[in-house]
Amino acid sequence: DLEQQNASAQCELDALRSRCYKPSNLRALYEEQLKELRREAEQAKLQRDLAVAAKVPVVNQLSAVKKRYEDAVEARKKAEEDIEALRPDVDAATAGRISLEKQLETLEAEISFLQRVHGEEIEELMKQIYNMSTSCDLAFSIPDFAAALRDIQMEYEAIAAKNLQEMDEWYKSKFVDYSQASTKHVENVRHYRGDMSNCKRNIKSKEMELNSLKNRNAILESQVKETQEKNKKEIEELQEKINKLEEDLKTLKHKIALHLREYQDLLSVKMALDIEIATYRKLIEGEDSRLGTSVSGLHILSNLSETLQVSTTQTFSKSVERKESTTVVKS
């Protein structure tokens, strides 16, 4: 009976030993999963860093385009101020040119009228002279008034033509000067208008480029935000898995500790049983020579068997109670 109990205890010990060694593979599996989860977390972090690094040059380019846009707006403002400063001069030159044109027209009309009046007066004077020369019949010779009048008329006409030509040349020179000044101002205005058109085109182009970069920046920011949220969610999920695995690992370690404690208890019981069996075996062998004491030896052996059964039963009962209490605590 003692040998059977010893064999049973050895089988129980082997079973517990095999149960204690099995979780090592489970720990390796958990560690492999933890490594895989850490690797995924590192990859997600690397993707986030790459997205942030790709955003930096776009932000720098956007700042440069913004600066060029502000410079173009400043140049346009300056050109408009120059045009506004030259506008009074252009208006004054235009008004002066119009006034000179009106004065020229008035003088031309006046000269034409004076020439016509002068011609009529000369014609009337010639008629009077001719009438006087035909009506007077004098005995002495009279000077040729007609020739003198013709000379005076020619001299007067030459002087009038000269004055008219000088006046015409003076007005023409003034008109040319004002026309040149007006043309110069008009060219300046045209030049500034061309500059304004170029500035407007540049500003429009920069605005389109700025809007394009803003849209691209918004897309990149959205991608970075989505990547960060995705990475955050994945990291949270990985952290939850890691926490769960750590809890499972703690539970497993606790189970292993309990099994080891049971193993130590059973090993202690086995060693105590082995010692008691060896002791009683020696006692029995020493008393075999005495027939009178054989009955008492059998009685002692029976008592020893009962004692061992009770001790073994108590040990296994304590082990079962410890397992049940552990299960209740975990639940």
mmCIF file of C-alpha atoms in Angstrom:
data_model
loop_
_atom_site.group_PDB
_atom_site.id
_atom_site.type_symbol
_atom_site.label_atom_id
_atom_site.label_comp_id
_atom_site.label_asym_id
_atom_site.label_seq_id
_atom_site.Cartn_x
_atom_site.Cartn_y
_atom_site.Cartn_z
ATOM 1 C CA ASP A 1 0.000 0.000 0.000
ATOM 2 C CA LEU A 2 2.810 2.406 0.794
ATOM 3 C CA GLU A 3 4.481 1.677 -2.526
ATOM 4 C CA GLN A 4 1.188 2.266 -4.346
ATOM 5 C CA GLN A 5 0.723 5.558 -2.505
ATOM 6 C CA ASN A 6 4.315 6.463 -3.319
ATOM 7 C CA ALA A 7 3.737 5.643 -6.995
ATOM 8 C CA SER A 8 0.510 7.667 -6.960
ATOM 9 C CA ALA A 9 2.315 10.587 -5.363
ATOM 10 C CA GLN A 10 5.084 10.278 -7.992
ATOM 11 C CA CYS A 11 2.486 10.329 -10.802
ATOM 12 C CA GLU A 12 0.834 13.381 -9.254
ATOM 13 C CA LEU A 13 4.243 15.011 -8.956
ATOM 14 C CA ASP A 14 5.070 14.288 -12.611
ATOM 15 C CA ALA A 15 1.691 15.662 -13.667
ATOM 16 C CA LEU A 16 2.257 18.851 -11.701
ATOM 17 C CA ARG A 17 5.788 19.116 -13.063
ATOM 18 C CA SER A 18 4.515 18.818 -16.653
ATOM 19 C CA ARG A 19 1.837 21.416 -15.918
ATOM 20 C CA CYS A 20 4.462 23.749 -14.495
ATOM 21 C CA TYR A 21 6.691 23.447 -17.563
ATOM 22 C CA LYS A 22 3.960 23.984 -20.175
ATOM 23 C CA PRO A 23 3.487 27.767 -19.673
ATOM 24 C CA SER A 24 7.032 28.463 -20.887
ATOM 25 C CA ASN A 25 5.844 28.043 -24.505
ATOM 26 C CA LEU A 26 2.916 30.346 -23.788
ATOM 27 C CA ARG A 27 5.300 32.987 -22.441
ATOM 28 C CA ALA A 28 7.391 32.737 -25.631
ATOM 29 C CA LEU A 29 4.203 33.177 -27.697
ATOM 30 C CA TYR A 30 3.238 36.273 -25.687
ATOM 31 C CA GLU A 31 6.714 37.719 -26.056
ATOM 32 C CA GLU A 32 6.578 37.180 -29.844
ATOM 33 C CA GLN A 33 3.217 38.976 -30.017
ATOM 34 C CA LEU A 34 4.592 41.806 -27.887
ATOM 35 C CA LYS A 35 7.571 42.162 -30.242
ATOM 36 C CA GLU A 36 5.231 42.259 -33.251
ATOM 37 C CA LEU A 37 3.039 44.905 -31.612
ATOM 38 C CA ARG A 38 6.088 47.012 -30.701
ATOM 39 C CA ARG A 39 7.311 46.712 -34.310
ATOM 40 C CA GLU A 40 3.940 47.951 -35.616
ATOM 41 C CA ALA A 41 4.033 50.850 -33.150
ATOM 42 C CA GLU A 42 7.527 51.824 -34.373
ATOM 43 C CA GLN A 43 6.349 51.708 -38.003
ATOM 44 C CA ALA A 44 3.347 53.924 -37.197
ATOM 45 C CA LYS A 45 5.638 56.409 -35.432
ATOM 46 C CA LEU A 46 7.990 56.411 -38.449
ATOM 47 C CA GLN A 47 5.082 57.139 -40.817
ATOM 48 C CA ARG A 48 3.982 60.024 -38.612
ATOM 49 C CA ASP A 49 7.520 61.483 -38.575
ATOM 50 C CA LEU A 50 7.718 61.199 -42.390
ATOM 51 C CA ALA A 51 4.384 63.018 -42.776
ATOM 52 C CA VAL A 52 5.559 65.815 -40.460
ATOM 53 C CA ALA A 53 8.876 66.069 -42.363
ATOM 54 C CA ALA A 54 7.004 66.315 -45.705
ATOM 55 C CA LYS A 55 4.903 69.151 -44.293
ATOM 56 C CA VAL A 56 7.920 71.368 -43.427
ATOM 57 C CA PRO A 57 9.073 72.197 -47.050
ATOM 58 C CA VAL A 58 5.476 72.907 -48.080
ATOM 59 C CA VAL A 59 5.126 75.383 -45.210
ATOM 60 C CA ASN A 60 8.425 77.062 -46.210
ATOM 61 C CA GLN A 61 7.299 77.292 -49.850
ATOM 62 C CA LEU A 62 3.982 78.743 -48.745
ATOM 63 C CA SER A 63 5.805 81.406 -46.702
ATOM 64 C CA ALA A 64 7.994 82.333 -49.714
ATOM 65 C CA VAL A 65 4.959 82.660 -52.017
ATOM 66 C CA LYS A 66 3.211 84.732 -49.382
ATOM 67 C CA LYS A 67 6.195 87.093 -49.201
ATOM 68 C CA ARG A 68 6.285 87.443 -53.020
ATOM 69 C CA TYR A 69 2.552 88.145 -53.000
ATOM 70 C CA GLU A 70 2.987 90.869 -50.384
ATOM 71 C CA ASP A 71 5.851 92.404 -52.429
ATOM 72 C CA ALA A 72 3.665 92.422 -55.564
ATOM 73 C CA VAL A 73 0.817 94.082 -53.652
ATOM 74 C CA GLU A 74 3.249 96.714 -52.336
ATOM 75 C CA ALA A 75 4.573 97.386 -55.879
ATOM 76 C CA ARG A 76 1.027 97.729 -57.178
ATOM 77 C CA LYS A 77 0.175 100.164 -54.394
ATOM 78 C CA LYS A 78 3.282 102.225 -55.177
ATOM 79 C CA ALA A 79 2.428 102.330 -58.908
ATOM 80 C CA GLU A 80 -1.115 103.484 -58.114
ATOM 81 C CA GLU A 81 0.277 106.231 -55.871
ATOM 82 C CA ASP A 82 2.638 107.378 -58.670
ATOM 83 C CA ILE A 83 -0.269 107.478 -61.125
ATOM 84 C CA GLU A 84 -2.366 109.473 -58.688
ATOM 85 C CA ALA A 85 0.565 111.888 -58.189
ATOM 86 C CA LEU A 86 0.972 112.381 -61.972
ATOM 87 C CA ARG A 87 -2.751 112.660 -62.654
ATOM 88 C CA PRO A 88 -2.950 116.428 -61.799
ATOM 89 C CA ASP A 89 -0.021 117.165 -64.148
ATOM 90 C CA VAL A 90 -1.644 115.157 -66.929
ATOM 91 C CA ASP A 91 -4.971 116.896 -66.358
ATOM 92 C CA ALA A 92 -3.248 120.312 -66.346
ATOM 93 C CA ALA A 93 -1.337 119.502 -69.557
ATOM 94 C CA THR A 94 -4.531 118.282 -71.236
ATOM 95 C CA ALA A 95 -6.417 121.402 -70.133
ATOM 96 C CA GLY A 96 -3.554 123.641 -71.376
ATOM 97 C CA ARG A 97 -3.501 121.855 -74.742
ATOM 98 C CA ILE A 98 -7.258 122.257 -75.146
ATOM 99 C CA SER A 99 -7.033 125.956 -74.165
ATOM 100 C CA LEU A 100 -4.222 126.573 -76.685
ATOM 101 C CA GLU A 101 -6.172 124.804 -79.410
ATOM 102 C CA LYS A 102 -9.168 127.035 -78.695
ATOM 103 C CA GLN A 103 -6.955 130.163 -78.671
ATOM 104 C CA LEU A 104 -5.381 129.071 -81.960
ATOM 105 C CA GLU A 105 -8.779 128.594 -83.548
ATOM 106 C CA THR A 106 -9.889 132.023 -82.256
ATOM 107 C CA LEU A 107 -6.738 133.732 -83.575
ATOM 108 C CA GLU A 108 -7.037 132.025 -86.945
ATOM 109 C CA ALA A 109 -10.635 133.166 -87.208
ATOM 110 C CA GLU A 110 -9.640 136.692 -86.138
ATOM 111 C CA ILE A 111 -6.762 136.809 -88.659
ATOM 112 C CA SER A 112 -9.071 135.612 -91.410
ATOM 113 C CA PHE A 113 -11.618 138.261 -90.472
ATOM 114 C CA LEU A 114 -8.955 141.037 -90.385
ATOM 115 C CA GLN A 115 -7.596 139.937 -93.758
ATOM 116 C CA ARG A 116 -11.066 140.033 -95.241
ATOM 117 C CA VAL A 117 -11.776 143.492 -93.730
ATOM 118 C CA HIS A 118 -8.369 144.754 -94.857
ATOM 119 C CA GLY A 119 -8.983 143.488 -98.366
ATOM 120 C CA GLU A 120 -12.363 145.170 -98.496
ATOM 121 C CA GLU A 121 -10.893 148.458 -97.226
ATOM 122 C CA ILE A 122 -8.099 148.335 -99.817
ATOM 123 C CA GLU A 123 -10.598 147.565 -102.539
ATOM 124 C CA GLU A 124 -12.828 150.436 -101.436
ATOM 125 C CA LEU A 125 -9.852 152.798 -101.285
ATOM 126 C CA MET A 126 -8.738 151.749 -104.791
ATOM 127 C CA LYS A 127 -12.205 152.418 -106.128
ATOM 128 C CA GLN A 128 -12.190 155.897 -104.603
ATOM 129 C CA ILE A 129 -8.742 156.625 -106.067
ATOM 130 C CA TYR A 130 -9.801 155.434 -109.503
ATOM 131 C CA ASN A 131 -12.919 157.579 -109.343
ATOM 132 C CA MET A 132 -10.926 160.589 -108.265
ATOM 133 C CA SER A 133 -8.357 160.101 -111.067
ATOM 134 C CA THR A 134 -11.049 159.873 -113.722
ATOM 135 C CA SER A 135 -13.151 162.796 -112.461
ATOM 136 C CA CYS A 136 -10.308 165.296 -112.118
ATOM 137 C CA ASP A 137 -8.985 166.783 -115.322
ATOM 138 C CA LEU A 138 -5.964 168.801 -114.357
ATOM 139 C CA ALA A 139 -3.518 170.593 -116.635
ATOM 140 C CA PHE A 140 -0.463 169.736 -114.680
ATOM 141 C CA SER A 141 0.854 166.294 -114.117
ATOM 142 C CA ILE A 142 -0.078 164.594 -110.821
ATOM 143 C CA PRO A 143 1.886 161.812 -109.126
ATOM 144 C CA ASP A 144 0.771 158.219 -109.592
ATOM 145 C CA PHE A 145 -1.203 157.657 -106.371
ATOM 146 C CA ALA A 146 -2.326 154.281 -107.527
ATOM 147 C CA ALA A 147 1.223 152.982 -107.718
ATOM 148 C CA ALA A 148 2.007 154.507 -104.334
ATOM 149 C CA LEU A 149 -1.080 152.940 -102.859
ATOM 150 C CA ARG A 150 -0.174 149.612 -104.409
ATOM 151 C CA ASP A 151 3.285 149.855 -102.871
ATOM 152 C CA ILE A 152 1.798 150.758 -99.495
ATOM 153 C CA GLN A 153 -0.674 147.912 -99.838
ATOM 154 C CA MET A 154 2.090 145.452 -100.717
ATOM 155 C CA GLU A 155 4.249 146.666 -97.820
ATOM 156 C CA TYR A 156 1.292 146.479 -95.436
ATOM 157 C CA GLU A 157 0.400 143.012 -96.662
ATOM 158 C CA ALA A 158 4.033 141.910 -96.287
ATOM 159 C CA ILE A 159 4.155 143.234 -92.720
ATOM 160 C CA ALA A 160 0.790 141.639 -91.930
ATOM 161 C CA ALA A 161 1.897 138.356 -93.488
ATOM 162 C CA LYS A 162 5.152 138.494 -91.546
ATOM 163 C CA ASN A 163 3.338 139.198 -88.260
ATOM 164 C CA LEU A 164 0.826 136.492 -89.037
ATOM 165 C CA GLN A 165 3.606 134.026 -89.818
ATOM 166 C CA GLU A 166 5.506 134.918 -86.639
ATOM 167 C CA MET A 167 2.343 134.608 -84.570
ATOM 168 C CA ASP A 168 1.497 131.350 -86.291
ATOM 169 C CA GLU A 169 5.003 129.995 -85.674
ATOM 170 C CA TRP A 170 4.878 131.071 -82.007
ATOM 171 C CA TYR A 171 1.520 129.410 -81.451
ATOM 172 C CA LYS A 172 2.678 126.345 -83.345
ATOM 173 C CA SER A 173 5.839 126.088 -81.204
ATOM 174 C CA LYS A 174 3.778 126.466 -78.033
ATOM 175 C CA PHE A 175 1.319 123.902 -79.324
ATOM 176 C CA VAL A 176 4.188 121.527 -80.133
ATOM 177 C CA ASP A 177 5.703 122.033 -76.665
ATOM 178 C CA TYR A 178 2.410 121.367 -74.935
ATOM 179 C CA SER A 179 1.725 118.455 -77.264
ATOM 180 C CA GLN A 180 5.127 116.941 -76.468
ATOM 181 C CA ALA A 181 4.583 117.438 -72.739
ATOM 182 C CA SER A 182 1.114 115.929 -73.010
ATOM 183 C CA THR A 183 2.467 113.031 -75.079
ATOM 184 C CA LYS A 184 5.185 112.457 -72.500
ATOM 185 C CA HIS A 185 2.634 112.405 -69.692
ATOM 186 C CA VAL A 186 0.393 110.115 -71.717
ATOM 187 C CA GLU A 187 3.334 107.771 -72.321
ATOM 188 C CA ASN A 188 4.151 107.836 -68.611
ATOM 189 C CA VAL A 189 0.542 107.047 -67.789
ATOM 190 C CA ARG A 190 0.532 104.261 -70.394
ATOM 191 C CA HIS A 191 3.779 102.921 -68.924
ATOM 192 C CA TYR A 192 2.366 102.964 -65.404
ATOM 193 C CA ARG A 193 -0.827 101.337 -66.637
ATOM 194 C CA GLY A 194 1.267 98.621 -68.252
ATOM 195 C CA ASP A 195 3.138 98.169 -64.989
ATOM 196 C CA MET A 196 -0.170 97.982 -63.157
ATOM 197 C CA SER A 197 -1.430 95.369 -65.609
ATOM 198 C CA ASN A 198 1.730 93.334 -65.099
ATOM 199 C CA CYS A 199 1.391 93.703 -61.340
ATOM 200 C CA LYS A 200 -2.247 92.621 -61.525
ATOM 201 C CA ARG A 201 -1.300 89.583 -63.609
ATOM 202 C CA ASN A 202 1.525 88.747 -61.202
ATOM 203 C CA ILE A 203 -0.779 89.192 -58.217
ATOM 204 C CA LYS A 204 -3.419 87.004 -59.844
ATOM 205 C CA SER A 205 -0.801 84.352 -60.614
ATOM 206 C CA LYS A 206 0.576 84.541 -57.064
ATOM 207 C CA GLU A 207 -2.952 84.342 -55.651
ATOM 208 C CA MET A 208 -3.631 81.220 -57.722
ATOM 209 C CA GLU A 209 -0.302 79.737 -56.629
ATOM 210 C CA LEU A 210 -1.034 80.708 -53.028
ATOM 211 C CA ASN A 211 -4.483 79.107 -53.174
ATOM 212 C CA SER A 212 -2.963 75.970 -54.697
ATOM 213 C CA LEU A 213 -0.351 75.795 -51.938
ATOM 214 C CA LYS A 214 -3.020 76.457 -49.311
ATOM 215 C CA ASN A 215 -5.095 73.588 -50.693
ATOM 216 C CA ARG A 216 -2.027 71.347 -50.775
ATOM 217 C CA ASN A 217 -1.119 72.394 -47.233
ATOM 218 C CA ALA A 218 -4.680 71.688 -46.088
ATOM 219 C CA ILE A 219 -4.530 68.233 -47.699
ATOM 220 C CA LEU A 220 -1.173 67.510 -46.051
ATOM 221 C CA GLU A 221 -2.425 68.751 -42.682
ATOM 222 C CA SER A 222 -5.510 66.555 -43.069
ATOM 223 C CA GLN A 223 -3.316 63.576 -43.954
ATOM 224 C CA VAL A 224 -1.027 64.283 -40.994
ATOM 225 C CA LYS A 225 -4.034 64.607 -38.700
ATOM 226 C CA GLU A 226 -5.558 61.376 -40.013
ATOM 227 C CA THR A 227 -2.203 59.613 -39.661
ATOM 228 C CA GLN A 228 -1.800 60.912 -36.102
ATOM 229 C CA GLU A 229 -5.322 59.831 -35.172
ATOM 230 C CA LYS A 230 -4.784 56.448 -36.812
ATOM 231 C CA ASN A 231 -1.434 56.016 -35.078
ATOM 232 C CA LYS A 232 -2.935 57.138 -31.773
ATOM 233 C CA LYS A 233 -5.754 54.651 -32.147
ATOM 234 C CA GLU A 234 -3.357 51.856 -33.126
ATOM 235 C CA ILE A 235 -1.039 52.724 -30.228
ATOM 236 C CA GLU A 236 -3.999 52.674 -27.825
ATOM 237 C CA GLU A 237 -5.089 49.305 -29.186
ATOM 238 C CA LEU A 238 -1.533 47.997 -28.941
ATOM 239 C CA GLN A 239 -1.237 49.354 -25.400
ATOM 240 C CA GLU A 240 -4.502 47.626 -24.472
ATOM 241 C CA LYS A 241 -3.198 44.375 -25.936
ATOM 242 C CA ILE A 242 0.097 44.816 -24.088
ATOM 243 C CA ASN A 243 -1.744 45.510 -20.827
ATOM 244 C CA LYS A 244 -3.935 42.469 -21.382
ATOM 245 C CA LEU A 245 -0.907 40.313 -22.150
ATOM 246 C CA GLU A 246 0.859 41.643 -19.063
ATOM 247 C CA GLU A 247 -2.201 40.809 -16.947
ATOM 248 C CA ASP A 248 -2.299 37.324 -18.482
ATOM 249 C CA LEU A 249 1.424 37.008 -17.813
ATOM 250 C CA LYS A 250 0.942 38.027 -14.172
ATOM 251 C CA THR A 251 -1.907 35.524 -13.823
ATOM 252 C CA LEU A 252 0.238 32.841 -15.412
ATOM 253 C CA LYS A 253 3.133 33.632 -13.090
ATOM 254 C CA HIS A 254 0.748 33.419 -10.138
ATOM 255 C CA LYS A 255 -0.489 30.026 -11.335
ATOM 256 C CA ILE A 256 3.087 28.839 -11.810
ATOM 257 C CA ALA A 257 3.950 29.987 -8.288
ATOM 258 C CA LEU A 258 0.951 28.072 -6.910
ATOM 259 C CA HIS A 259 1.903 24.955 -8.847
ATOM 260 C CA LEU A 260 5.484 25.253 -7.639
ATOM 261 C CA ARG A 261 4.259 25.601 -4.068
ATOM 262 C CA GLU A 262 2.068 22.506 -4.505
ATOM 263 C CA TYR A 263 5.010 20.728 -6.063
ATOM 264 C CA GLN A 264 7.190 21.621 -3.083
ATOM 265 C CA ASP A 265 4.482 20.416 -0.682
ATOM 266 C CA LEU A 266 4.103 17.131 -2.522
ATOM 267 C CA LEU A 267 7.864 16.740 -2.717
ATOM 268 C CA SER A 268 8.116 17.312 1.040
ATOM 269 C CA VAL A 269 5.354 14.743 1.647
ATOM 270 C CA LYS A 270 7.095 12.266 -0.636
ATOM 271 C CA MET A 271 10.407 12.722 1.144
ATOM 272 C CA ALA A 272 8.720 12.323 4.548
ATOM 273 C CA LEU A 273 6.979 9.173 3.331
ATOM 274 C CA ASP A 274 10.218 7.778 1.952
ATOM 275 C CA ILE A 275 11.957 8.400 5.283
ATOM 276 C CA GLU A 276 9.131 6.828 7.294
ATOM 277 C CA ILE A 277 8.972 3.823 4.950
ATOM 278 C CA ALA A 278 12.709 3.263 5.239
ATOM 279 C CA THR A 279 12.571 3.588 9.031
ATOM 280 C CA TYR A 280 9.712 1.194 9.476
ATOM 281 C CA ARG A 281 11.231 -1.222 6.991
ATOM 282 C CA LYS A 282 14.387 -1.381 9.096
ATOM 283 C CA LEU A 283 12.327 -1.880 12.227
ATOM 284 C CA ILE A 284 10.317 -4.633 10.605
ATOM 285 C CA GLU A 285 13.423 -6.382 9.297
ATOM 286 C CA GLY A 286 15.018 -6.191 12.783
ATOM 287 C CA GLU A 287 11.965 -7.763 14.399
ATOM 288 C CA ASP A 288 11.488 -10.559 11.849
ATOM 289 C CA SER A 289 13.695 -12.905 13.925
ATOM 290 C CA ARG A 290 11.356 -12.731 16.811
ATOM 291 C CA LEU A 291 8.173 -14.610 16.291
ATOM 292 C CA GLY A 292 6.558 -13.187 19.337
ATOM 293 C CA THR A 293 6.877 -9.691 18.025
ATOM 294 C CA SER A 294 5.735 -10.424 14.460
ATOM 295 C CA VAL A 295 2.122 -9.793 15.380
ATOM 296 C CA SER A 296 2.986 -6.458 16.924
ATOM 297 C CA GLY A 297 5.069 -5.598 13.824
ATOM 298 C CA LEU A 298 2.093 -6.252 11.634
ATOM 299 C CA HIS A 299 -0.006 -4.116 13.942
ATOM 300 C CA ILE A 300 2.575 -1.298 13.727
ATOM 301 C CA LEU A 301 2.698 -1.656 9.926
ATOM 302 C CA SER A 302 -1.086 -1.415 9.799
ATOM 303 C CA ASN A 303 -1.005 1.692 11.963
ATOM 304 C CA LEU A 304 1.727 3.158 9.752
ATOM 305 C CA SER A 305 -0.345 2.524 6.660
ATOM 306 C CA GLU A 306 -3.341 4.221 8.202
ATOM 307 C CA THR A 307 -1.164 7.150 9.316
ATOM 308 C CA LEU A 308 0.295 7.543 5.828
ATOM 309 C CA GLN A 309 -3.141 7.394 4.234
ATOM 310 C CA VAL A 310 -4.451 10.061 6.619
ATOM 311 C CA SER A 311 -1.376 12.278 5.997
ATOM 312 C CA THR A 312 -1.656 11.891 2.234
ATOM 313 C CA THR A 313 -5.396 12.580 2.317
ATOM 314 C CA GLN A 314 -4.866 15.731 4.396
ATOM 315 C CA THR A 315 -2.110 16.965 2.049
ATOM 316 C CA PHE A 316 -4.236 16.513 -1.079
ATOM 317 C CA SER A 317 -7.229 18.059 0.666
ATOM 318 C CA LYS A 318 -5.148 21.135 1.499
ATOM 319 C CA SER A 319 -3.932 21.311 -2.119
ATOM 320 C CA VAL A 320 -7.487 21.093 -3.456
ATOM 321 C CA GLU A 321 -8.677 23.757 -0.992
ATOM 322 C CA ARG A 322 -5.796 26.041 -2.063
ATOM 323 C CA LYS A 323 -6.731 25.605 -5.747
ATOM 324 C CA GLU A 324 -10.391 26.330 -5.042
ATOM 325 C CA SER A 325 -9.525 29.452 -3.040
ATOM 326 C CA THR A 326 -7.248 30.652 -5.866
ATOM 327 C CA THR A 327 -10.029 30.100 -8.419
ATOM 328 C CA VAL A 328 -12.519 32.029 -6.258
ATOM 329 C CA VAL A 329 -10.092 34.947 -5.836
ATOM 330 C CA LYS A 330 -9.450 35.136 -9.603
ATOM 331 C CA SER A 331 -13.153 35.083 -10.476
#
